[in-house]
mmCIF file with all atom_site columns, C-alpha atoms in Angstrom:
data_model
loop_
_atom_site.group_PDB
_atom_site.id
_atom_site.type_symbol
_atom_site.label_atom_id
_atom_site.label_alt_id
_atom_site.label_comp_id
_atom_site.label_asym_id
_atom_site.label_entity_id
_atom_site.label_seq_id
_atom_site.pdbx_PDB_ins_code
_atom_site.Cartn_x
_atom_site.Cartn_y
_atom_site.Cartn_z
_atom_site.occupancy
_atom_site.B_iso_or_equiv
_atom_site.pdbx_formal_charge
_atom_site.auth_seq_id
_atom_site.auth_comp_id
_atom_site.auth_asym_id
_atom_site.auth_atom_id
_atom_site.pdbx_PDB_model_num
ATOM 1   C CA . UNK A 1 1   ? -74.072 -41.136 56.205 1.00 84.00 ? 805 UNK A CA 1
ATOM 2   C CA . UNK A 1 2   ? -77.256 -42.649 55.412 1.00 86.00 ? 806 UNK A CA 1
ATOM 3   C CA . UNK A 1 3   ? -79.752 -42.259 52.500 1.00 87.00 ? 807 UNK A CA 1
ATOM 4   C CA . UNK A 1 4   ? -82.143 -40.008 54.644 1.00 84.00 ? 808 UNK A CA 1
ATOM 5   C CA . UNK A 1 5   ? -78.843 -38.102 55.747 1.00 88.00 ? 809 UNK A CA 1
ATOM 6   C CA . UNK A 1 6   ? -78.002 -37.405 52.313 1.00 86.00 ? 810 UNK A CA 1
ATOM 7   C CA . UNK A 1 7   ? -81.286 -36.417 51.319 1.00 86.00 ? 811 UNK A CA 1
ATOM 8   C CA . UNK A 1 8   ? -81.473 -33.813 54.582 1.00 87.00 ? 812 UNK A CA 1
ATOM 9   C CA . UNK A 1 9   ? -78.236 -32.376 53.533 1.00 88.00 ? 813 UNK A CA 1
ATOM 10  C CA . UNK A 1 10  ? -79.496 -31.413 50.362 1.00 89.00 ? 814 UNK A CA 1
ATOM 11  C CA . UNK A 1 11  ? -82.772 -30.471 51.700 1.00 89.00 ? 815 UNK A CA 1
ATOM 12  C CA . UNK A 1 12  ? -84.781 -32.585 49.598 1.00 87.00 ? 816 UNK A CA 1
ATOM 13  C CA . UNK A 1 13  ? -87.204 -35.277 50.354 1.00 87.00 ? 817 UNK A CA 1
ATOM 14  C CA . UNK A 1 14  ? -87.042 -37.680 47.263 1.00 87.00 ? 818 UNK A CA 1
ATOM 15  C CA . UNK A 1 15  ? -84.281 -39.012 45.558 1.00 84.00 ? 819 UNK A CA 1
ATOM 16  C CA . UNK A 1 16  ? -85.372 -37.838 42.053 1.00 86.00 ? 820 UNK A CA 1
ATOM 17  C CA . UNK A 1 17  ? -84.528 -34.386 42.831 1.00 88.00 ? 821 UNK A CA 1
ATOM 18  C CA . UNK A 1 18  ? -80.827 -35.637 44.081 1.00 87.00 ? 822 UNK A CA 1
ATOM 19  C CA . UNK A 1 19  ? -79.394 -34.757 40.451 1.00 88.00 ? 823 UNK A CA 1
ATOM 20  C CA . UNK A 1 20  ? -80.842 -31.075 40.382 1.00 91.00 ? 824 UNK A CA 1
ATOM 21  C CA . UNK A 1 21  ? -79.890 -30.712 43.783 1.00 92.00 ? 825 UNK A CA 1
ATOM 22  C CA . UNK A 1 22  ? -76.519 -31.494 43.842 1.00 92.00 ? 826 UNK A CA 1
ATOM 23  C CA . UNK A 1 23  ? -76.010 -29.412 39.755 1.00 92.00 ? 827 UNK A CA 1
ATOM 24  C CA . UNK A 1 24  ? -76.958 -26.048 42.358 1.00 94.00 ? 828 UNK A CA 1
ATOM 25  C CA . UNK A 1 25  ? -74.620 -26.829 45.127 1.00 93.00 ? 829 UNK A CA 1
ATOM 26  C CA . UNK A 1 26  ? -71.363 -27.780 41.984 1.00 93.00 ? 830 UNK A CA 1
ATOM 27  C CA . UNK A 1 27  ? -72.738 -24.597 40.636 1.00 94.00 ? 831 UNK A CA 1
ATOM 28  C CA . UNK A 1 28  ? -72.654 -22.636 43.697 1.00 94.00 ? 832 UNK A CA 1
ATOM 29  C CA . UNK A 1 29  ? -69.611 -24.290 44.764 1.00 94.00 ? 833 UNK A CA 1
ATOM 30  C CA . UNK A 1 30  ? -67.936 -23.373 41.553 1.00 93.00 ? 834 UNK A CA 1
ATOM 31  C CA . UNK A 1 31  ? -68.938 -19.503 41.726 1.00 93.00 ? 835 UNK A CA 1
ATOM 32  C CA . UNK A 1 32  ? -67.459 -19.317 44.751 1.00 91.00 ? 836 UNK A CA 1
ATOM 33  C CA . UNK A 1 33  ? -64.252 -20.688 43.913 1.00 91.00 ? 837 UNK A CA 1
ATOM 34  C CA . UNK A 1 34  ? -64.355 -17.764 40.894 1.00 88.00 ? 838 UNK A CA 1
ATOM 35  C CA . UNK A 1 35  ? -65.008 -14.955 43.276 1.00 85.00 ? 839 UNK A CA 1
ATOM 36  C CA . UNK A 1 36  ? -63.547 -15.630 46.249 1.00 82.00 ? 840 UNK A CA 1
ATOM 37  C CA . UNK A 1 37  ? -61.081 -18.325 45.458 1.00 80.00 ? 841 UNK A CA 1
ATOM 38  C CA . UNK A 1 38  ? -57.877 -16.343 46.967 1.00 80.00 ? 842 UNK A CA 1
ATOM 39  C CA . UNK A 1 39  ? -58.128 -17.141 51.104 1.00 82.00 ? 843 UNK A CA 1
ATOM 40  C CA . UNK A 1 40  ? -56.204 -20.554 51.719 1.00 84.00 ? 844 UNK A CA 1
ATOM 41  C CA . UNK A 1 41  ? -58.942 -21.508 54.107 1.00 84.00 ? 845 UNK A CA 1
ATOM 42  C CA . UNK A 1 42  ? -62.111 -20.869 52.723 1.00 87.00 ? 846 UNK A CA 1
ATOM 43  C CA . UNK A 1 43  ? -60.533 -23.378 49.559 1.00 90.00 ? 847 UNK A CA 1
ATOM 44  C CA . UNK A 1 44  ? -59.638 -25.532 52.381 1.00 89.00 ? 848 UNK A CA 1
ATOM 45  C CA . UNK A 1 45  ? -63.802 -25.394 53.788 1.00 91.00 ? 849 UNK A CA 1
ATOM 46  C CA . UNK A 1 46  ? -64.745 -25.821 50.529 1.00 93.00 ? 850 UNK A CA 1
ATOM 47  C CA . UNK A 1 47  ? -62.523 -28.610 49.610 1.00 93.00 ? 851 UNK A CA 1
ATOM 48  C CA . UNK A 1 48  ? -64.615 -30.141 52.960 1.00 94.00 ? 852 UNK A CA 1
ATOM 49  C CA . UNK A 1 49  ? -67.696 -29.213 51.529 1.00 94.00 ? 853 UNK A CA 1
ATOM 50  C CA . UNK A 1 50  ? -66.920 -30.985 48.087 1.00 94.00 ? 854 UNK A CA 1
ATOM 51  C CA . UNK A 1 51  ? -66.281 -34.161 49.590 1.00 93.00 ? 855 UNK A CA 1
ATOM 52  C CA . UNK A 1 52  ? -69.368 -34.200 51.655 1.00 93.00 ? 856 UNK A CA 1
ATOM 53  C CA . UNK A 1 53  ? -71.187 -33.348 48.361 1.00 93.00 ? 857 UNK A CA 1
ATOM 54  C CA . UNK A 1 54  ? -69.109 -36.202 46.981 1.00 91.00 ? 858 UNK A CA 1
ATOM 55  C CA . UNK A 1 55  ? -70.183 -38.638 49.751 1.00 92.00 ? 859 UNK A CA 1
ATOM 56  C CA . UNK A 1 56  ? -73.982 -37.283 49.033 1.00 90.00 ? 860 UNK A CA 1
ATOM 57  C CA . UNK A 1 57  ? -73.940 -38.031 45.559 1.00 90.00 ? 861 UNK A CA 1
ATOM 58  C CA . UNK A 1 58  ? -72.304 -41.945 46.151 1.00 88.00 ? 862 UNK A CA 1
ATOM 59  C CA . UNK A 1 59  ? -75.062 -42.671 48.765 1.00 87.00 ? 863 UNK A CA 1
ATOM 60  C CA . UNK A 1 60  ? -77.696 -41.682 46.479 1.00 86.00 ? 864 UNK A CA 1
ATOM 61  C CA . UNK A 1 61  ? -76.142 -43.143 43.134 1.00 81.00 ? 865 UNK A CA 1
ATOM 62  C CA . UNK A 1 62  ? -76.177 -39.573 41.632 1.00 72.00 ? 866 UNK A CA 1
ATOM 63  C CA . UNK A 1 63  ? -72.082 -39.155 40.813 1.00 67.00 ? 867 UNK A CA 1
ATOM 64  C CA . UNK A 1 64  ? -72.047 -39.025 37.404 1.00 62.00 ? 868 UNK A CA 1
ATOM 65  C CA . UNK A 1 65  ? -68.399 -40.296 35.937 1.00 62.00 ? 869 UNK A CA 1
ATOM 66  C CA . UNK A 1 66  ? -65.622 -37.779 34.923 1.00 62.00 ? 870 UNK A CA 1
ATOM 67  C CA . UNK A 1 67  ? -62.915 -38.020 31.971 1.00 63.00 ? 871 UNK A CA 1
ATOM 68  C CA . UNK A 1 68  ? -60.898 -35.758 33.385 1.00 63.00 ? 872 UNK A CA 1
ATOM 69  C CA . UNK A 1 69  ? -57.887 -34.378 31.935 1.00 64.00 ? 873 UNK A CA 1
ATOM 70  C CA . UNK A 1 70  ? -56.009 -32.871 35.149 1.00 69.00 ? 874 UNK A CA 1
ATOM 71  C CA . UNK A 1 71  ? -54.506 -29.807 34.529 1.00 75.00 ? 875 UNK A CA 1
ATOM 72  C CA . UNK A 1 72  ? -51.231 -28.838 36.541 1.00 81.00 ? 876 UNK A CA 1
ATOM 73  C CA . UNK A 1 73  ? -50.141 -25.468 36.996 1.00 86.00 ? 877 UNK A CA 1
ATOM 74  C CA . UNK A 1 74  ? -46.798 -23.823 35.816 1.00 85.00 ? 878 UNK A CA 1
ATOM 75  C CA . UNK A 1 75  ? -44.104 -23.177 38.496 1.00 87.00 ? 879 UNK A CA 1
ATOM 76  C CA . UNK A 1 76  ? -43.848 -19.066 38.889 1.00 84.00 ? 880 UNK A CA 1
ATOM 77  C CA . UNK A 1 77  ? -40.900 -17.981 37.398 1.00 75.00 ? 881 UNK A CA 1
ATOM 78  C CA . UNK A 1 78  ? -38.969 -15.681 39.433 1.00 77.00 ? 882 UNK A CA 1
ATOM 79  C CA . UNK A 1 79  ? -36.798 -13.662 37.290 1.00 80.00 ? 883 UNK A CA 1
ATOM 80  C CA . UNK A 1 80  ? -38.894 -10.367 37.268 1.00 92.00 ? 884 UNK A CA 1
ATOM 81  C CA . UNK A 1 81  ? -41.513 -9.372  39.694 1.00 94.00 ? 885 UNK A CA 1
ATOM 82  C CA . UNK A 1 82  ? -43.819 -8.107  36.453 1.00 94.00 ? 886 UNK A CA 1
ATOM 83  C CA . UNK A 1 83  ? -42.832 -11.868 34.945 1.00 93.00 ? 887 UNK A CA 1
ATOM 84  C CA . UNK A 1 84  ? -43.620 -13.531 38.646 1.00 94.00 ? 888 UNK A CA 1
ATOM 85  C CA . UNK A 1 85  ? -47.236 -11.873 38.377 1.00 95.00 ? 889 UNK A CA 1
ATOM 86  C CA . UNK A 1 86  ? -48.270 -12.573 35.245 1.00 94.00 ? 890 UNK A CA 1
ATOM 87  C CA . UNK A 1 87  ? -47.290 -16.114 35.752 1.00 93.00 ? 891 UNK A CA 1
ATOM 88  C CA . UNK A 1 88  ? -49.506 -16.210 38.643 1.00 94.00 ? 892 UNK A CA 1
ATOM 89  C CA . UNK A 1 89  ? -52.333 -14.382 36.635 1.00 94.00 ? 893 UNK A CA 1
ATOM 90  C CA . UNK A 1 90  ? -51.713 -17.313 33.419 1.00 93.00 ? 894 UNK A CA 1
ATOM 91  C CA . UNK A 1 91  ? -52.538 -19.775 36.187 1.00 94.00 ? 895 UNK A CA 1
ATOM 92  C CA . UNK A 1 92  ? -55.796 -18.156 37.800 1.00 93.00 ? 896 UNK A CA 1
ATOM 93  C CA . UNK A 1 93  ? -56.444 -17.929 33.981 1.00 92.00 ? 897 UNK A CA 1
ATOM 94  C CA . UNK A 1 94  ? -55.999 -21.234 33.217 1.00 92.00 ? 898 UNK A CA 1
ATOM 95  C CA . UNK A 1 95  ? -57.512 -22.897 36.430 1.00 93.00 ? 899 UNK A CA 1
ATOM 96  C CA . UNK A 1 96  ? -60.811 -20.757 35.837 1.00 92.00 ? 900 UNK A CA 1
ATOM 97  C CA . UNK A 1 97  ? -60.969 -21.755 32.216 1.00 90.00 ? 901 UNK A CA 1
ATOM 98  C CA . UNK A 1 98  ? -61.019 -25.369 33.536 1.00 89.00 ? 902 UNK A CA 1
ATOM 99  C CA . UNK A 1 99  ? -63.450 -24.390 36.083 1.00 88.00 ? 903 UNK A CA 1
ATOM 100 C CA . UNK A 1 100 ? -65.570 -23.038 33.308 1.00 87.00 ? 904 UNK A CA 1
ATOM 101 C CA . UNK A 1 101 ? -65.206 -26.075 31.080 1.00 83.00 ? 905 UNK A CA 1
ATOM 102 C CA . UNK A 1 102 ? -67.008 -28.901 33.041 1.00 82.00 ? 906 UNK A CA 1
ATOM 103 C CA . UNK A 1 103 ? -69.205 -28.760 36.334 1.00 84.00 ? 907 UNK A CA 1
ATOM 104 C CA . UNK A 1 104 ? -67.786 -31.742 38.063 1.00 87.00 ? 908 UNK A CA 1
ATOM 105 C CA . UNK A 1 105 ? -66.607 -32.938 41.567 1.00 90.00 ? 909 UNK A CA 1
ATOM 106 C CA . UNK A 1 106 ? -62.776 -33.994 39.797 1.00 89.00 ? 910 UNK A CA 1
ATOM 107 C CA . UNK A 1 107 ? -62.752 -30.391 37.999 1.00 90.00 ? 911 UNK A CA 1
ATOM 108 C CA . UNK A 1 108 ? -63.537 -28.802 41.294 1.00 92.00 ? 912 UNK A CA 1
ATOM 109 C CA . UNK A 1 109 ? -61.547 -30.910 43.474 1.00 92.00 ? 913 UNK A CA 1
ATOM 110 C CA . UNK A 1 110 ? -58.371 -30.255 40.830 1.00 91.00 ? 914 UNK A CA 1
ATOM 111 C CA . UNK A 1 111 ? -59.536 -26.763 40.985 1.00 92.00 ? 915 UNK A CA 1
ATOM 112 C CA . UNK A 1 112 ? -59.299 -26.046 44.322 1.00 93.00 ? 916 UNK A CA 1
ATOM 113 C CA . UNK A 1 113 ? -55.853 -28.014 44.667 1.00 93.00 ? 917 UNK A CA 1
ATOM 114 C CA . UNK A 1 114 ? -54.331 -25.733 41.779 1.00 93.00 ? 918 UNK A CA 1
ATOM 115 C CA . UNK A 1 115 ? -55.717 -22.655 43.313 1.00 94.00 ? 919 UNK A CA 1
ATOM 116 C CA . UNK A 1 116 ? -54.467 -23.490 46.968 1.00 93.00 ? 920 UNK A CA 1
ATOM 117 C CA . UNK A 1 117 ? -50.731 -24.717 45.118 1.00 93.00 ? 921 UNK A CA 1
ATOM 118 C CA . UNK A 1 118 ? -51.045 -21.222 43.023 1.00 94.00 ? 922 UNK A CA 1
ATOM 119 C CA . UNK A 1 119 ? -51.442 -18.959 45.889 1.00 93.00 ? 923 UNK A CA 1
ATOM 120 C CA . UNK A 1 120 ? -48.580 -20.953 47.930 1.00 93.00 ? 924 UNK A CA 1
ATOM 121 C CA . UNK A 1 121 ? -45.916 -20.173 45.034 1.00 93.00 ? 925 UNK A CA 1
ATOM 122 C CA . UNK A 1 122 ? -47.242 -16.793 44.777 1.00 93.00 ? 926 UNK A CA 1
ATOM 123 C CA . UNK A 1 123 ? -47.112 -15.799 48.378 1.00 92.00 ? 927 UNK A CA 1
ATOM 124 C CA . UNK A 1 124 ? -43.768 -17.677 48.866 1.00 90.00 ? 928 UNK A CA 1
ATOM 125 C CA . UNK A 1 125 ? -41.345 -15.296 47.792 1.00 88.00 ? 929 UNK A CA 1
ATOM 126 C CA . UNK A 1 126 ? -42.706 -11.468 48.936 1.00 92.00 ? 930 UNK A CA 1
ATOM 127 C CA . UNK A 1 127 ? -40.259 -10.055 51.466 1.00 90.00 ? 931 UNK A CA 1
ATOM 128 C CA . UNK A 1 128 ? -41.712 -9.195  54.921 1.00 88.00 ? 932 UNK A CA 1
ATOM 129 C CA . UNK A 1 129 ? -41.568 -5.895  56.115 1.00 79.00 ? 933 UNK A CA 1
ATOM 130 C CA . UNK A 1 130 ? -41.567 -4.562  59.626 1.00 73.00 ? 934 UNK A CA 1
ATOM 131 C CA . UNK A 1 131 ? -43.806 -0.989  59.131 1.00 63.00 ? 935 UNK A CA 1
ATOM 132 C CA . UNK A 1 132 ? -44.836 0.853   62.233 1.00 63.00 ? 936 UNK A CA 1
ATOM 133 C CA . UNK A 1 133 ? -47.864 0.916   60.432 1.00 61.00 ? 937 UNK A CA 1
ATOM 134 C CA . UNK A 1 134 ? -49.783 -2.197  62.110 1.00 68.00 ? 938 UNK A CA 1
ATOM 135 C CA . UNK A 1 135 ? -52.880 -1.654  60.486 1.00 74.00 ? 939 UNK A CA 1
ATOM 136 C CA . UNK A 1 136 ? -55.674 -4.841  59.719 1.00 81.00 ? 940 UNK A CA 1
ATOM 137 C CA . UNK A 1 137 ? -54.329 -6.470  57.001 1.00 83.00 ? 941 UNK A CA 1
ATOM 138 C CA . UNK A 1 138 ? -57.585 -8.205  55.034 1.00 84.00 ? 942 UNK A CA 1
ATOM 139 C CA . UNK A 1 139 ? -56.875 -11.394 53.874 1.00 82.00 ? 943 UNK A CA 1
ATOM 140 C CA . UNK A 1 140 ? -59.895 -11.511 50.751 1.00 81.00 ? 944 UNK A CA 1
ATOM 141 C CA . UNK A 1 141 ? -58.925 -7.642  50.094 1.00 85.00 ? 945 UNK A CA 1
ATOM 142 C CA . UNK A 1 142 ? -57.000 -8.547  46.916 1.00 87.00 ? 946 UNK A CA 1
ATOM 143 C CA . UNK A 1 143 ? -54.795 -5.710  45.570 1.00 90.00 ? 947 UNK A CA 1
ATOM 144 C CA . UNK A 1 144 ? -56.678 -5.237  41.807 1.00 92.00 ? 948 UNK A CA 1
ATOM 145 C CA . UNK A 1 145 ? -54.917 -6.923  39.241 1.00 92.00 ? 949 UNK A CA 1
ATOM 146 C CA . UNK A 1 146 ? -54.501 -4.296  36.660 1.00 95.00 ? 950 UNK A CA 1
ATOM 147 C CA . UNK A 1 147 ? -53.633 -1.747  39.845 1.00 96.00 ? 951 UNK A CA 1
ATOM 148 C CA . UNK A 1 148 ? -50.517 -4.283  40.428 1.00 95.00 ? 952 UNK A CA 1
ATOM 149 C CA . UNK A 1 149 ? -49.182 -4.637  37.095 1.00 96.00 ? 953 UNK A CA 1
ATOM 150 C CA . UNK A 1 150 ? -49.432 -0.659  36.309 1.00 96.00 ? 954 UNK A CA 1
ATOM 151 C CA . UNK A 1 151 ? -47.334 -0.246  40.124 1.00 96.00 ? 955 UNK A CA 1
ATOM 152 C CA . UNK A 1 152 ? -45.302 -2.940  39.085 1.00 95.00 ? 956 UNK A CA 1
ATOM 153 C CA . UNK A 1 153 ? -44.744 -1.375  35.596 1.00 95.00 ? 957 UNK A CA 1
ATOM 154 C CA . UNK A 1 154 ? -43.712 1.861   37.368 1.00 95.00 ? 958 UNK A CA 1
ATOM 155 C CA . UNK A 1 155 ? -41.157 0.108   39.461 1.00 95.00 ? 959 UNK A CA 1
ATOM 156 C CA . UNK A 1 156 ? -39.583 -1.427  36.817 1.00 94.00 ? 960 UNK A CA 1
ATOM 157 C CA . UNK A 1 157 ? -39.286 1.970   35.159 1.00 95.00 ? 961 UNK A CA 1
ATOM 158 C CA . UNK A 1 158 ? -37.265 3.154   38.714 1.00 94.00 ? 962 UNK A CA 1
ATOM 159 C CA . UNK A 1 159 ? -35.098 0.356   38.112 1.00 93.00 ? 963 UNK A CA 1
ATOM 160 C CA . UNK A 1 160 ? -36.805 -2.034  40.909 1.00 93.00 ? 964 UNK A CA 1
ATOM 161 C CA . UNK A 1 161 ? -37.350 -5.469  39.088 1.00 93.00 ? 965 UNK A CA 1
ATOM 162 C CA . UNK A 1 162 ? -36.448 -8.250  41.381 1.00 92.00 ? 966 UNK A CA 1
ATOM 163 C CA . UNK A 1 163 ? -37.745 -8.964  45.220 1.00 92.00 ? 967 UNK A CA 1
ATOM 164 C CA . UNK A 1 164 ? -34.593 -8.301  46.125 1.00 90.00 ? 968 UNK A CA 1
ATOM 165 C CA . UNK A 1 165 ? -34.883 -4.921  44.806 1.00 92.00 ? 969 UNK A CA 1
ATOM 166 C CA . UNK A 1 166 ? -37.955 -4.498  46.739 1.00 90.00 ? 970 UNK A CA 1
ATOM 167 C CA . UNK A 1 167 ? -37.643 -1.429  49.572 1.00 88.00 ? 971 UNK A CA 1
ATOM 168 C CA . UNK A 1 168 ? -40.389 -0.497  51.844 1.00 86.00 ? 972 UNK A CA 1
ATOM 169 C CA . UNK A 1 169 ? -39.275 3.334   51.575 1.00 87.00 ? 973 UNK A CA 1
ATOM 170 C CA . UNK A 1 170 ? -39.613 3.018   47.528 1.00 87.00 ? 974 UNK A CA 1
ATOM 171 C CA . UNK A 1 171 ? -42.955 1.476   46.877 1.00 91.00 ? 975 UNK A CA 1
ATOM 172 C CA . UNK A 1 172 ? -46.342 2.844   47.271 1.00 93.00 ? 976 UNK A CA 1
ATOM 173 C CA . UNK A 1 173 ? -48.593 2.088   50.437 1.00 91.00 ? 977 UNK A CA 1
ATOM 174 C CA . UNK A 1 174 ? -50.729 -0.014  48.001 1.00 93.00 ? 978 UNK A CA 1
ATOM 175 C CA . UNK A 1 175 ? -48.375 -2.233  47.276 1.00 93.00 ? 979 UNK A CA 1
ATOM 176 C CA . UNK A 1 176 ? -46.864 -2.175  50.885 1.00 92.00 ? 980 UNK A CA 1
ATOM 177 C CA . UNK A 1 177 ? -50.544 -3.018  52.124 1.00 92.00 ? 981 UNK A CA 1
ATOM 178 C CA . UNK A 1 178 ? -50.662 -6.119  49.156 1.00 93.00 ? 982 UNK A CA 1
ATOM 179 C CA . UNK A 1 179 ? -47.095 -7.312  50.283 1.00 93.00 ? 983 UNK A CA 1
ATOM 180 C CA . UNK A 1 180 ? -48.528 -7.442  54.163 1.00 92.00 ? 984 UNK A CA 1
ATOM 181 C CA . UNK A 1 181 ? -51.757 -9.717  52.988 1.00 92.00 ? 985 UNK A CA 1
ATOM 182 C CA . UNK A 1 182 ? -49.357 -11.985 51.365 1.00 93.00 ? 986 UNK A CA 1
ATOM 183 C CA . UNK A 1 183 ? -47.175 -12.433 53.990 1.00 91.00 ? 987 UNK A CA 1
ATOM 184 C CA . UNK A 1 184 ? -50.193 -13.266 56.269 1.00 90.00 ? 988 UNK A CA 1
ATOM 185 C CA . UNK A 1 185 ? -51.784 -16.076 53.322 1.00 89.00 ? 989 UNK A CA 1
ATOM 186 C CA . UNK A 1 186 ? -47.451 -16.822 53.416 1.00 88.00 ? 990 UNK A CA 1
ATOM 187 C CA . UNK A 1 187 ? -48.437 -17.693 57.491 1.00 87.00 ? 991 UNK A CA 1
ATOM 188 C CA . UNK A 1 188 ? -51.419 -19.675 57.132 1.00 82.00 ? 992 UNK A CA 1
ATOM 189 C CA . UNK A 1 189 ? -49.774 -22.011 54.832 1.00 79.00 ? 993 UNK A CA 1
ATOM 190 C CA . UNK A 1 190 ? -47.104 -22.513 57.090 1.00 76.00 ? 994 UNK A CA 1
ATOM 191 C CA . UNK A 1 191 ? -49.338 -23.370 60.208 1.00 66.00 ? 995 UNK A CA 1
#
């Protein structure tokens, strides 16, 4: 990529603007990881797209330097399903809270690792189920977090804590329907 290139992909025609121009696209780039950071690869497209941006900003001397203190995320425990869900929540948490501190390419770039590494975990350990019911399963249709920890709650009041405790017959169709769009992000990491 050449200097003209670089100016073209930001659709600008003078390098003074390059700054500006690349603070929207971080900015943009950053709201979408908030609202629609939970589909493997759309992180992955955007992880693309942040190292073209990267590339833009070297060929036109706009990269500003980064002190970055790289977060890593906590391994999800296991024990309970409620305790397994809030550690993945403490994670989003703390990945969008470094999101929010800094608008940077190393904040994004950790960012987008942490978010791809936190959905892995997540997805990892959800039994699969074989329903007749073969409905569209929505990958960005996220099953609301308070909606999950009040069915999870419930569960644990019948005495179903652990995955293993899990039963298809047992558990609302919400949850059923949330277990079936993990499974399928559990797929894409795999291919």
């Amino acid at each position: 990529m050449n200097k003209h290139e670089a100016l073209n992909y930001l659709g600008i025609q003078k390098q003074s603007d390059a700054f500006e121009a690349l603070e929207e696209e971080l900015f943009l780039l950053r709201q979408f990881l908030i609202s629609k950071g939970n589909i493997p690869q759309l992180l992955i497209a955007r992880k693309k797209k942040l190292s073209q941006l990267k590339e833009v900003a070297t060929k036109l001397n706009s990269k500003k330097e980064s002190r970055l203190k790289y977060i890593s995320i906590n391994k999800l425990e296991s024990s309970t399903l409620i305790n397994y869900f809030n550690s993945f929540e403490n994670n989003k948490a703390l990945i969008f809270q470094q999101l929010s501190s800094k608008l940077d390419f190393e904040i994004l770039e950790c960012s987008i690792d942490n978010l791809i590494l936190n959905l892995k975990m997540y997805s990892s350990l959800w039994p699969e189920f074989n329903s007749e019911n073969k409905e569209q399963v929505l990958l960005s249709k996220e099953l609301d977090r308070m909606e999950m920890l009040a069915i999870l709650k419930e569960l644990e009041s019948k005495g179903i804590c652990e995955f293993s405790d899990l039963n298809e017959k047992e558990i609302p169709e919400t949850l059923i329907y949330e277990i079936k769009r993990l499974n399928a992000l559990k797929k894409q990491f795999i291919e």
